[in-house]
Amino acid sequence: MTIAITAFERSPDGGQGLARDTRVRWALEEVGQPYKVRLLSFRAMKEPAHLALHPFGKIPTYEEGDLALFETGAIVFHIAERHAGLLPDDPNARARAITWMFAAVNTVEPPIIELANAKLLEGDKPWNKERLPLVEDRVRSPMEQLSRRLGDADWLDGGFSAGDLMMVHVLLRLRPSGILDEYPNLAAYVARGEARPAYKRAFAAQFAVYKGSR
Ligand code: GTB
């Protein structure tokens, strides 16, 4: 059955792979599933046809036959459950990999998004200069703890899993701030993710959209 996802017609990140369709593309590439992409304008995302798929009017969505999903955590989990390659067979190891997926979106991602918003959307506010260091510290706290947990391991729990895929993509959003490079083992972890052939294919596919939109 053909898989179709949605993505930005014109990604505001300039093709850096930071928009969340990249993590879905990456998961599909890891498990060797072909997919189509429907590109959406910001206006189309808020129209009824898309709101029927995504109640919050965002990308990405995932369609496969009668099934329509939104939320990248749920989409990547679905892909990982249906196809081999992203979750270990051992039940406990599988549960731990899923735990890392939740940690990526529930614990690590929110302060990173808050920082991106503080810079992008609130940069002109008079209180921004005073607030920014507080927001940055709220990012550094989980980063410090994640860095300690990863230590000198390649991946978070044994072999590469959907937990690493989600975590690496979440951390990529931090790179432009310089904070990722404050944690050399996490910077190397992200680079290991980016070096995976499946990530490179996903990155190239989203970059081709950006290049075509210029
Ligand atoms: N929790 C949801 C998920 O994980 O699927 C969040 C989905 C989401 O926020 N999607 C964003 C969106 O549709 C795109 S990825 N935004 C449009 C809107 O809200 O109207 C977020 C994103 C946007 C821009 C950059 N960038 O420029 O670097 C990076 C990431």
Coordinates of C-alpha atoms and ligand atoms in Angstrom, one line a residue:
M1 CA 0.0 0.0 0.0
T2 CA 1.4 3.4 -0.9
I3 CA 2.5 5.6 1.9
A4 CA 2.0 9.3 1.6
I5 CA 3.3 12.0 3.9
T6 CA 2.9 15.8 3.9
A7 CA 5.7 18.3 4.1
F8 CA 6.2 22.1 3.7
E9 CA 6.0 23.3 0.2
R10 CA 8.6 25.9 1.2
S11 CA 10.4 24.9 4.4
P12 CA 11.4 27.9 6.5
D13 CA 14.7 26.2 7.5
G14 CA 16.1 26.5 4.0
G15 CA 16.5 22.8 3.4
Q16 CA 18.5 22.1 6.7
G17 CA 16.3 19.1 7.4
L18 CA 14.9 20.5 10.6
A19 CA 11.2 20.4 9.8
R20 CA 9.6 17.3 11.2
D21 CA 8.9 15.5 8.0
T22 CA 12.6 14.7 7.9
R23 CA 12.3 12.3 10.8
V24 CA 9.4 10.4 9.1
R25 CA 11.3 10.3 5.8
W26 CA 14.3 9.0 7.8
A27 CA 12.3 6.2 9.5
L28 CA 10.8 5.1 6.1
E29 CA 14.3 5.1 4.6
E30 CA 15.7 3.0 7.5
V31 CA 13.0 0.3 6.9
G32 CA 13.2 0.5 3.1
Q33 CA 9.6 1.7 2.5
P34 CA 8.9 3.9 -0.5
Y35 CA 6.7 6.9 0.0
K36 CA 5.1 9.8 -1.7
V37 CA 5.1 13.4 -0.5
R38 CA 2.3 15.9 -0.7
L39 CA 3.7 19.4 -0.4
L40 CA 1.5 22.0 1.4
S41 CA 1.5 25.8 1.7
F42 CA 1.0 27.4 5.1
R43 CA -2.5 28.3 3.9
A44 CA -3.4 24.8 2.8
M45 CA -2.3 23.4 6.2
K46 CA -5.2 25.4 7.8
E47 CA -7.9 24.4 5.3
P48 CA -10.5 21.8 6.1
A49 CA -9.1 19.1 3.9
H50 CA -5.8 19.1 5.8
L51 CA -7.5 19.7 9.2
A52 CA -9.4 16.4 8.7
L53 CA -6.0 14.7 8.6
H54 CA -4.2 16.9 11.2
P55 CA -6.5 18.6 13.7
F56 CA -3.8 21.1 14.6
G57 CA -3.1 22.1 11.0
K58 CA 0.6 21.0 10.9
I59 CA 2.9 18.8 8.9
P60 CA 3.8 16.0 8.7
T61 CA 0.9 13.6 8.3
Y62 CA 1.1 9.9 7.3
E63 CA -1.5 8.1 5.1
E64 CA -1.5 4.4 4.3
G65 CA -4.7 3.0 2.9
D66 CA -7.5 3.8 5.4
L67 CA -5.1 4.9 8.1
A68 CA -4.2 8.5 8.6
L69 CA -1.8 9.6 11.4
F70 CA -0.4 12.8 12.8
E71 CA 2.4 13.4 15.4
T72 CA 5.8 12.3 14.5
G73 CA 6.3 10.2 17.6
A74 CA 3.2 8.2 16.7
I75 CA 4.1 8.0 13.0
V76 CA 7.7 6.8 13.6
F77 CA 6.4 4.3 16.2
H78 CA 3.9 3.0 13.7
I79 CA 6.6 2.5 11.1
A80 CA 8.9 0.9 13.6
E81 CA 6.2 -1.6 14.7
R82 CA 5.2 -2.6 11.2
H83 CA 8.7 -3.0 9.7
A84 CA 11.9 -4.5 10.9
G85 CA 14.9 -2.4 11.6
L86 CA 14.0 0.3 14.1
L87 CA 13.0 -1.7 17.3
P88 CA 14.8 -4.6 18.9
D89 CA 13.1 -8.0 19.1
D90 CA 13.8 -8.5 22.8
P91 CA 10.6 -7.2 24.6
N92 CA 12.5 -5.3 27.3
A93 CA 15.0 -3.7 24.9
R94 CA 12.0 -2.8 22.7
A95 CA 10.3 -1.1 25.6
R96 CA 13.4 0.8 26.4
A97 CA 13.8 2.0 22.8
I98 CA 10.2 3.2 22.9
T99 CA 11.0 5.0 26.2
W100 CA 13.8 6.9 24.5
M101 CA 11.3 7.9 21.7
F102 CA 9.1 9.4 24.4
A103 CA 12.0 11.0 26.2
A104 CA 13.0 12.7 22.9
V105 CA 9.6 14.3 22.3
N106 CA 8.4 14.8 25.9
T107 CA 11.6 15.8 27.8
V108 CA 14.3 16.9 25.3
E109 CA 12.3 18.6 22.5
P110 CA 10.0 21.0 24.4
P111 CA 12.8 23.3 25.8
I112 CA 14.6 23.2 22.4
I113 CA 11.4 24.4 20.7
E114 CA 11.0 27.0 23.4
L115 CA 14.5 28.3 22.6
A116 CA 13.8 28.3 18.8
N117 CA 10.6 30.3 19.4
A118 CA 12.3 32.7 21.8
K119 CA 14.9 33.5 19.1
L120 CA 12.6 33.5 16.0
L121 CA 9.3 34.9 17.3
E122 CA 10.3 36.9 20.4
G123 CA 13.7 38.4 19.3
D124 CA 12.3 41.9 19.0
K125 CA 10.6 41.9 22.5
P126 CA 12.2 44.2 25.1
W127 CA 12.3 41.4 27.7
N128 CA 13.9 38.9 25.3
K129 CA 17.5 39.7 26.2
E130 CA 16.8 39.0 29.9
R131 CA 14.8 35.9 29.3
L132 CA 17.0 34.2 26.7
P133 CA 19.7 32.9 29.2
L134 CA 16.9 31.4 31.3
V135 CA 15.5 29.6 28.3
E136 CA 19.0 28.4 27.3
D137 CA 19.6 27.0 30.8
R138 CA 16.4 25.0 30.5
V139 CA 17.8 23.4 27.4
R140 CA 21.2 22.7 29.0
S141 CA 19.8 20.8 31.9
P142 CA 18.4 17.8 30.0
M143 CA 21.4 18.1 27.6
E144 CA 23.8 17.7 30.5
Q145 CA 21.9 14.6 31.8
L146 CA 21.6 13.1 28.3
S147 CA 25.3 13.6 27.7
R148 CA 26.1 11.9 31.0
R149 CA 23.8 8.9 30.1
L150 CA 25.2 8.5 26.6
G151 CA 28.8 8.6 27.8
D152 CA 31.0 7.2 25.1
A153 CA 28.4 4.8 23.7
D154 CA 27.4 5.0 20.0
W155 CA 23.6 4.8 20.7
L156 CA 21.4 5.3 23.7
D157 CA 20.7 1.6 24.4
G158 CA 22.7 -0.9 22.4
G159 CA 22.1 -0.8 18.7
F160 CA 20.6 2.1 16.7
S161 CA 16.8 2.3 17.3
A162 CA 13.7 4.5 16.7
G163 CA 14.7 6.1 20.0
D164 CA 18.0 7.3 18.5
L165 CA 16.3 8.4 15.3
M166 CA 13.9 10.6 17.3
M167 CA 16.6 11.9 19.7
V168 CA 19.1 12.7 16.9
H169 CA 16.5 14.6 14.9
V170 CA 15.3 16.5 18.0
L171 CA 19.0 17.5 18.8
L172 CA 19.6 18.6 15.3
R173 CA 17.3 21.6 15.9
L174 CA 19.8 22.8 18.6
R175 CA 22.8 22.9 16.3
P176 CA 22.2 26.5 15.0
S177 CA 22.3 27.8 18.6
G178 CA 25.8 26.4 19.2
I179 CA 24.6 24.6 22.4
L180 CA 24.8 21.1 20.8
D181 CA 28.6 21.6 20.4
E182 CA 29.0 22.3 24.1
Y183 CA 28.4 18.6 24.5
P184 CA 31.0 16.8 22.3
N185 CA 29.6 13.3 22.8
L186 CA 26.1 14.5 21.8
A187 CA 27.5 16.4 18.8
A188 CA 29.3 13.2 17.7
Y189 CA 26.1 11.2 18.4
V190 CA 24.2 13.5 16.1
A191 CA 26.9 13.2 13.4
R192 CA 26.7 9.4 13.7
G193 CA 23.0 9.7 12.9
E194 CA 23.6 12.0 10.0
A195 CA 26.2 9.6 8.6
R196 CA 23.6 6.8 8.2
P197 CA 22.8 6.2 4.6
A198 CA 19.0 6.3 5.4
Y199 CA 19.4 9.8 6.9
K200 CA 21.4 11.0 3.9
R201 CA 18.6 9.9 1.6
A202 CA 16.0 11.5 3.7
F203 CA 18.0 14.7 3.9
A204 CA 18.6 14.8 0.1
A205 CA 14.8 14.3 -0.5
Q206 CA 13.8 17.2 1.6
F207 CA 16.6 19.3 0.3
A208 CA 15.5 18.6 -3.3
V209 CA 12.1 20.1 -2.3
Y210 CA 13.8 23.2 -1.0
K211 CA 15.9 23.6 -4.1
G212 CA 12.9 23.2 -6.3
S213 CA 11.0 25.9 -4.4
R214 CA 13.7 28.6 -4.8
Ligands
GTB1 N1 4.3 17.6 17.7 C1 4.1 17.6 16.3 C2 4.8 16.5 15.6 O1 5.8 16.0 16.2 O2 4.4 16.0 14.6 C3 4.6 19.0 15.8 C4 4.3 19.3 14.4 C5 4.8 20.6 14.0 O3 5.0 21.5 14.8 N2 5.0 20.8 12.7 C6 5.4 22.1 12.2 C7 4.3 22.8 11.4 O4 3.5 22.2 10.7 C8 6.6 21.8 11.1 S1 8.0 21.1 11.9 N3 4.3 24.2 11.6 C9 3.4 25.0 10.8 C10 2.3 25.6 11.7 O5 2.3 25.4 12.9 O6 1.6 26.4 11.1 C11 8.5 22.5 12.9 C12 9.6 23.3 12.3 C13 9.4 24.5 11.7 C14 10.4 25.2 11.2 C15 11.7 24.8 11.4 N4 12.8 25.6 10.9 O7 12.6 26.6 10.2 O8 14.0 25.4 11.3 C16 12.0 23.7 12.1 C17 10.9 22.9 12.5

